[in-house]
GROMACS .gro file of C-alpha atoms in nm:
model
  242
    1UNK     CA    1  -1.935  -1.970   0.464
    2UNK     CA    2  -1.917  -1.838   0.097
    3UNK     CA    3  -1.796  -1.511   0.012
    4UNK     CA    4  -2.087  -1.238   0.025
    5UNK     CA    5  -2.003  -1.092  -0.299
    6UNK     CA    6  -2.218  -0.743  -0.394
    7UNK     CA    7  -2.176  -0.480  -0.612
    8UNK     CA    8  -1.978  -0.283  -0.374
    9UNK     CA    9  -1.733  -0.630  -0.388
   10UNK     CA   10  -1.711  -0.649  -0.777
   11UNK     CA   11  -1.687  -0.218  -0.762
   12UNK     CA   12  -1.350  -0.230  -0.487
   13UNK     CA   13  -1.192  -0.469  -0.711
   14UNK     CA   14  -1.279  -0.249  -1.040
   15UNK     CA   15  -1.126   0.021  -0.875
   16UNK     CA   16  -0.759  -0.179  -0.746
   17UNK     CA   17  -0.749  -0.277  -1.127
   18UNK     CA   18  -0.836   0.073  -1.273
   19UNK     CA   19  -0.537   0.209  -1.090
   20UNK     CA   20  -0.291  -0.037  -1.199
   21UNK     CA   21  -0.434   0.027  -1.631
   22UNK     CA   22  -0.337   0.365  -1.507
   23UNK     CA   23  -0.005   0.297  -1.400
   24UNK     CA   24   0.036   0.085  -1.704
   25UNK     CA   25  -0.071   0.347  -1.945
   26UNK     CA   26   0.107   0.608  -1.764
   27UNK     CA   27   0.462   0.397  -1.858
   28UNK     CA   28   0.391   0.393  -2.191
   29UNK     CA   29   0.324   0.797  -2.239
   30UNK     CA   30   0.626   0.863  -1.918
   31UNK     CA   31   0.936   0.637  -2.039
   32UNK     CA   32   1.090   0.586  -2.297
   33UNK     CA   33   1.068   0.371  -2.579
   34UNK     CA   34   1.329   0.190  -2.577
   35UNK     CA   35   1.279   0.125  -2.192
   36UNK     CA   36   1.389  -0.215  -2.066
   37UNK     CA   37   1.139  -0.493  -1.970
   38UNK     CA   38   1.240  -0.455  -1.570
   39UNK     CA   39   1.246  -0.090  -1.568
   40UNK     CA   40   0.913  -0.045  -1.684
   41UNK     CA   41   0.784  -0.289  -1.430
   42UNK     CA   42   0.959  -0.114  -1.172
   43UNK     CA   43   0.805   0.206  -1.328
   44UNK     CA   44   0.449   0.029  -1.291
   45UNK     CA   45   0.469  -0.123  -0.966
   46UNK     CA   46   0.558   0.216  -0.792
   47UNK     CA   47   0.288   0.403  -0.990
   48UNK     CA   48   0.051   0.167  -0.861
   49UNK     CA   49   0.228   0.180  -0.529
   50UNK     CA   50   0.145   0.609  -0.506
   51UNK     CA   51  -0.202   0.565  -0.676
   52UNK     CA   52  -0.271   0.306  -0.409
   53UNK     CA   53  -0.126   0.489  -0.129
   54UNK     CA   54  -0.264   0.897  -0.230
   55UNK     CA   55  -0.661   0.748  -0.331
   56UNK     CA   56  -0.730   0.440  -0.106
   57UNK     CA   57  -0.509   0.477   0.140
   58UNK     CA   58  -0.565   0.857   0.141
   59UNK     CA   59  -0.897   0.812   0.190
   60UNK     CA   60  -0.854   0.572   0.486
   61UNK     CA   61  -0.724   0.823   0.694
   62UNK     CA   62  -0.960   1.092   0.548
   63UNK     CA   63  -1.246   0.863   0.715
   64UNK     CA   64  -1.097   0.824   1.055
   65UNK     CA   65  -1.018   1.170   1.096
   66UNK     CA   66  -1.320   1.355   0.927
   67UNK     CA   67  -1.565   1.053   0.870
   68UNK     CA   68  -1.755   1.026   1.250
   69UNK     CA   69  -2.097   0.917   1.437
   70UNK     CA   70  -2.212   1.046   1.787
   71UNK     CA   71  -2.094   0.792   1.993
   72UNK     CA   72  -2.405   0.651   2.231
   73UNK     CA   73  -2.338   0.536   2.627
   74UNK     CA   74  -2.339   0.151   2.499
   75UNK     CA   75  -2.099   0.227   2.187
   76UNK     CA   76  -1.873   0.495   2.415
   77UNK     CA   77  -1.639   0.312   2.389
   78UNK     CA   78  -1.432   0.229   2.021
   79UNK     CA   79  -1.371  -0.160   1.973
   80UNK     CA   80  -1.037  -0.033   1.809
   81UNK     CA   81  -0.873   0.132   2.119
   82UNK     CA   82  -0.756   0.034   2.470
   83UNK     CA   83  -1.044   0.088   2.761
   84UNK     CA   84  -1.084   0.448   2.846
   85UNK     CA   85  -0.837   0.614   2.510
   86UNK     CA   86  -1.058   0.782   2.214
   87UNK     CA   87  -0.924   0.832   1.922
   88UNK     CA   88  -0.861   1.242   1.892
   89UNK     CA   89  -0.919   1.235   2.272
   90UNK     CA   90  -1.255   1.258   2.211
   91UNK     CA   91  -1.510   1.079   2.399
   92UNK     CA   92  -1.842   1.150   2.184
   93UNK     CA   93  -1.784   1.046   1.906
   94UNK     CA   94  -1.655   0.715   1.669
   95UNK     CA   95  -1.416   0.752   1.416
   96UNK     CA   96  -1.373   0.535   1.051
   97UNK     CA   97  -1.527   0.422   0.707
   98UNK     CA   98  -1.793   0.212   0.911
   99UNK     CA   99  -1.980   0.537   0.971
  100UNK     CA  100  -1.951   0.710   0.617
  101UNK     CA  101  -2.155   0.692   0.263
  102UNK     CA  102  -1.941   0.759   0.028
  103UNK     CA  103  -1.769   0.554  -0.265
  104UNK     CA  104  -1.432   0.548  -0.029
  105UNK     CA  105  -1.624   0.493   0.306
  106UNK     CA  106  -1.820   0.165   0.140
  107UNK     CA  107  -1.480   0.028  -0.017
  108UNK     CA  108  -1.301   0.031   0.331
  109UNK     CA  109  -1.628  -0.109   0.443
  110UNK     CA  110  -1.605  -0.384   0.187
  111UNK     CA  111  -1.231  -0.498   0.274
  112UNK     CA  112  -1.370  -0.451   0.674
  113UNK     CA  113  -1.565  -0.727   0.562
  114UNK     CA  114  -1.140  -0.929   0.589
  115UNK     CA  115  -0.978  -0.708   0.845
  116UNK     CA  116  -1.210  -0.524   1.100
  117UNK     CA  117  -0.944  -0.260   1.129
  118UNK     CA  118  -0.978  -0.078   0.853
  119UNK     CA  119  -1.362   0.027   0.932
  120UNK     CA  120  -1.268   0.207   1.230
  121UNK     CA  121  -0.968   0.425   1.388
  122UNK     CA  122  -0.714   0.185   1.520
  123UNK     CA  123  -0.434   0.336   1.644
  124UNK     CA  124  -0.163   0.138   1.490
  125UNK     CA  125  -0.298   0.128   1.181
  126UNK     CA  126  -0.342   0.474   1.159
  127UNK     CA  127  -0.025   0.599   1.266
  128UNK     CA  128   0.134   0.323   0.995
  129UNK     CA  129  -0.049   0.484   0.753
  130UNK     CA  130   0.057   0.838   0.818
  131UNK     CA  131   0.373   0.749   0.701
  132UNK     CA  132   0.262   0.540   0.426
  133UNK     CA  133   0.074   0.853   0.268
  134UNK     CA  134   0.266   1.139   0.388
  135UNK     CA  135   0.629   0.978   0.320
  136UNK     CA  136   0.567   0.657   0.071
  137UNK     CA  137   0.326   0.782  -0.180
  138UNK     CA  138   0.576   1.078  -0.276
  139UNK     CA  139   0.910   0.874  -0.264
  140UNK     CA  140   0.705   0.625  -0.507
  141UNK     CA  141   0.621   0.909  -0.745
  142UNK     CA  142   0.948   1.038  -0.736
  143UNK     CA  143   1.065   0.695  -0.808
  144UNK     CA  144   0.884   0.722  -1.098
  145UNK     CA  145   1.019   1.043  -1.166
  146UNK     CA  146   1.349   0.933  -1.183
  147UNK     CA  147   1.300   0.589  -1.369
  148UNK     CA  148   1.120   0.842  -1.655
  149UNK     CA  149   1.494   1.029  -1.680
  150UNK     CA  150   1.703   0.732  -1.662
  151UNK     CA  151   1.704   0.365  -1.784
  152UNK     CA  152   1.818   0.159  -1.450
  153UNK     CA  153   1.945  -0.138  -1.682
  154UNK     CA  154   2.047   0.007  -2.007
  155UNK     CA  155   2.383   0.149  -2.105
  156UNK     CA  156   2.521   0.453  -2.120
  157UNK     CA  157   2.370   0.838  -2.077
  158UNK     CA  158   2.617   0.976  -1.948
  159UNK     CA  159   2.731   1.117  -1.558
  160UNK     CA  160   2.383   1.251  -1.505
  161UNK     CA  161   2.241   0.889  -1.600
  162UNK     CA  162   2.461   0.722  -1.351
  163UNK     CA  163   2.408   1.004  -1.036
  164UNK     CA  164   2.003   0.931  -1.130
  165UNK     CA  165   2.059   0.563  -1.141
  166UNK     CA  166   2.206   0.605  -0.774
  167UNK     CA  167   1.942   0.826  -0.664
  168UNK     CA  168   1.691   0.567  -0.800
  169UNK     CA  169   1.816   0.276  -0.615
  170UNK     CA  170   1.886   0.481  -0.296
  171UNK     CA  171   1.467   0.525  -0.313
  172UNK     CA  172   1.358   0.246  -0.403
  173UNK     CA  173   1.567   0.051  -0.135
  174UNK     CA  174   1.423   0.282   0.096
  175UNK     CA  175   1.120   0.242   0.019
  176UNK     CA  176   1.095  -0.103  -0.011
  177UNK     CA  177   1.253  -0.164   0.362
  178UNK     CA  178   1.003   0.071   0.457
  179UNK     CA  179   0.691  -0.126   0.315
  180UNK     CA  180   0.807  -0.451   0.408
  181UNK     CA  181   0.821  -0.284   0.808
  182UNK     CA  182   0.490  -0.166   0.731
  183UNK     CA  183   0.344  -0.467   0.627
  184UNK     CA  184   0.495  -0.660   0.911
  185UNK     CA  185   0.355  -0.416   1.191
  186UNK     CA  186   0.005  -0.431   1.043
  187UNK     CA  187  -0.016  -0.758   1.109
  188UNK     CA  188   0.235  -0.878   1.381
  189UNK     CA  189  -0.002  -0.751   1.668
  190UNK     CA  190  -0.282  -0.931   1.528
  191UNK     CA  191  -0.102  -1.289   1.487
  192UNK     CA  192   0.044  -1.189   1.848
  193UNK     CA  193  -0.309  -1.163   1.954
  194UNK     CA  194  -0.506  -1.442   1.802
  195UNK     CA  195  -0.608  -1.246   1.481
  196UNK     CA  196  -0.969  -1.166   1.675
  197UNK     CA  197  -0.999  -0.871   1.365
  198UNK     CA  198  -0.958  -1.103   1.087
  199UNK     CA  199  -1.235  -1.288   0.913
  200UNK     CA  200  -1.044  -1.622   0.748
  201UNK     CA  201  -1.388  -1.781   0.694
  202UNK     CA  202  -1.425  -1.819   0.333
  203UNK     CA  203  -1.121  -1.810   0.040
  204UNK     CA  204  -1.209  -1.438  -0.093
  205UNK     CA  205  -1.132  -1.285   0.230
  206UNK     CA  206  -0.862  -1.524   0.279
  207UNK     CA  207  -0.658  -1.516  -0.043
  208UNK     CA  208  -0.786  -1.219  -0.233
  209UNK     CA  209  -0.812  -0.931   0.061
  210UNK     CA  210  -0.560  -1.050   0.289
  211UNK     CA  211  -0.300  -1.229   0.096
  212UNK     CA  212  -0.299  -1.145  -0.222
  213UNK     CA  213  -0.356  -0.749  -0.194
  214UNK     CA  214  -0.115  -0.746   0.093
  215UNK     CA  215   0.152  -0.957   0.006
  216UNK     CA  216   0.151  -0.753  -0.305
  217UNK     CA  217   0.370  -0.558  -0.067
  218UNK     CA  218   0.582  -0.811   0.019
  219UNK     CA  219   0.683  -0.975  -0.312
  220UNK     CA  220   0.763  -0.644  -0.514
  221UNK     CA  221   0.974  -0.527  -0.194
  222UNK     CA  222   1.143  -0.821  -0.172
  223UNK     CA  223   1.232  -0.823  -0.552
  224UNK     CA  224   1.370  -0.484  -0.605
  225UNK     CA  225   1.586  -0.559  -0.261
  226UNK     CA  226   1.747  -0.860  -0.485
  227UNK     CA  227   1.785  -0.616  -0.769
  228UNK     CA  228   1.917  -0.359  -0.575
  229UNK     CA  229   2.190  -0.627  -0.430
  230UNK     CA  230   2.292  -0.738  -0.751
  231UNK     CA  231   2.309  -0.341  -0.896
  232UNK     CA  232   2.525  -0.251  -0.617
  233UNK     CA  233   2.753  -0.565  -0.614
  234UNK     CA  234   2.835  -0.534  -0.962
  235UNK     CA  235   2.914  -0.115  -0.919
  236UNK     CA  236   3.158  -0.244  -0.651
  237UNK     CA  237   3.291  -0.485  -0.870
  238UNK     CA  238   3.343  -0.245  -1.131
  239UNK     CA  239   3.524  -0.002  -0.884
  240UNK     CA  240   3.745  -0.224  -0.772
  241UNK     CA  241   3.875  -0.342  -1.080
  242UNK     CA  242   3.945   0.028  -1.191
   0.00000   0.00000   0.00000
């Protein structure tokens, strides 16, 4: 089958690419000029990253906790959750974007359309994304905090340059371990389970909602990890030789 592309469709992916011109801009009018190449990607990516995580993910878990229909004897009982647990422990009513109207509710009902999930209150997803709002969002802005005060591959600034350089790593290591566990226990229990959530039927669900987006938030982890190596090889190498 062919992608069902709608407004709603061309408006989700307006909205993914309105947040990273935002990040974009926002390293032009936060870092320096004379900013290196990699530091103002790194400055982009995790701009995106807390966008992403505070609006859309944000409003995720705004849905399943405040976003609700009476549930009805045949619909008791949430496709999302073991037989006989309710999501809030309660009974009466469903949880999730598939029951809301607004801009956020249809968007999560749009990438539904790829990962069932994500229209409802599943527990594991829900509980990942706790974290991923509460903690990543505002380690990623303070990443990009810290990459506005220092340069992570230029020269010189002095001893408050180099503790900020630390402090910038130290985060974005963290992080990055920390979205890479994420990613893997989204999806581990489905591919453990025969993927019944995910629709695979057509190439836009396939390789634009499910790969692409996601492993968005594999390939940036996975890069700054390699950076990160490298940065604290050489700092050894450096203190060694002293």
């Amino acid at each position: 089958a062919g992608p069902q592309i709608s407004l709603v469709t061309v408006l989700s992916l307006l909205a993914a690419l309105s947040l990273l011109i935002l990040a974009y801009t926002a390293s032009y009018s936060l870092l320096p000029r004379a900013a290196t190449r990699k530091t103002r990607i790194l400055f982009v990516w995790h701009a995106f990253d807390a966008l992403t995580h505070f609006l859309f993910e944000g409003s995720f878990l705004y849905n399943c906790f405040f976003v609700s229909a009476p549930a009805t004897p045949s619909t008791a009982q949430s496709a999302f959750l073991p037989p006989g647990l309710y999501f809030l422990n309660d009974d009466s009513r469903l949880y999730g974007a598939f029951y809301g109207q607004s801009p956020f509710a249809k968007l999560w009902q749009e990438y539904a359309r790829a990962d069932r999930r994500w229209g409802g209150a599943d527990l594991g997803v829900v509980s990942i994304e706790l974290l991923t709002v509460g903690l990543g969002g505002p380690i990623a802005a303070a990443v990009c905090f810290l990459l506005s005060r220092c340069d992570l591959f230029g020269v010189g600034g002095g001893r408050f340059a180099g503790k900020a350089r630390a402090m910038t790593w130290f985060w974005m290591v963290v992080l990055a371990t920390g979205e890479l566990y994420g990613g893997f226990m989204t999806f581990a229990p489905e591919w453990l389970s025969g993927s019944h959530n995910l629709d695979t039927s057509n190439w836009m669900y396939l390789w634009v909602y499910l790969f692409f987006f996601n492993m968005l938030w594999v390939w940036f982890p996975f890069w700054i990890l390699y950076e990160a190596y490298k940065a604290m090889t050489a700092a050894f190498a450096v203190a060694g030789s002293v």
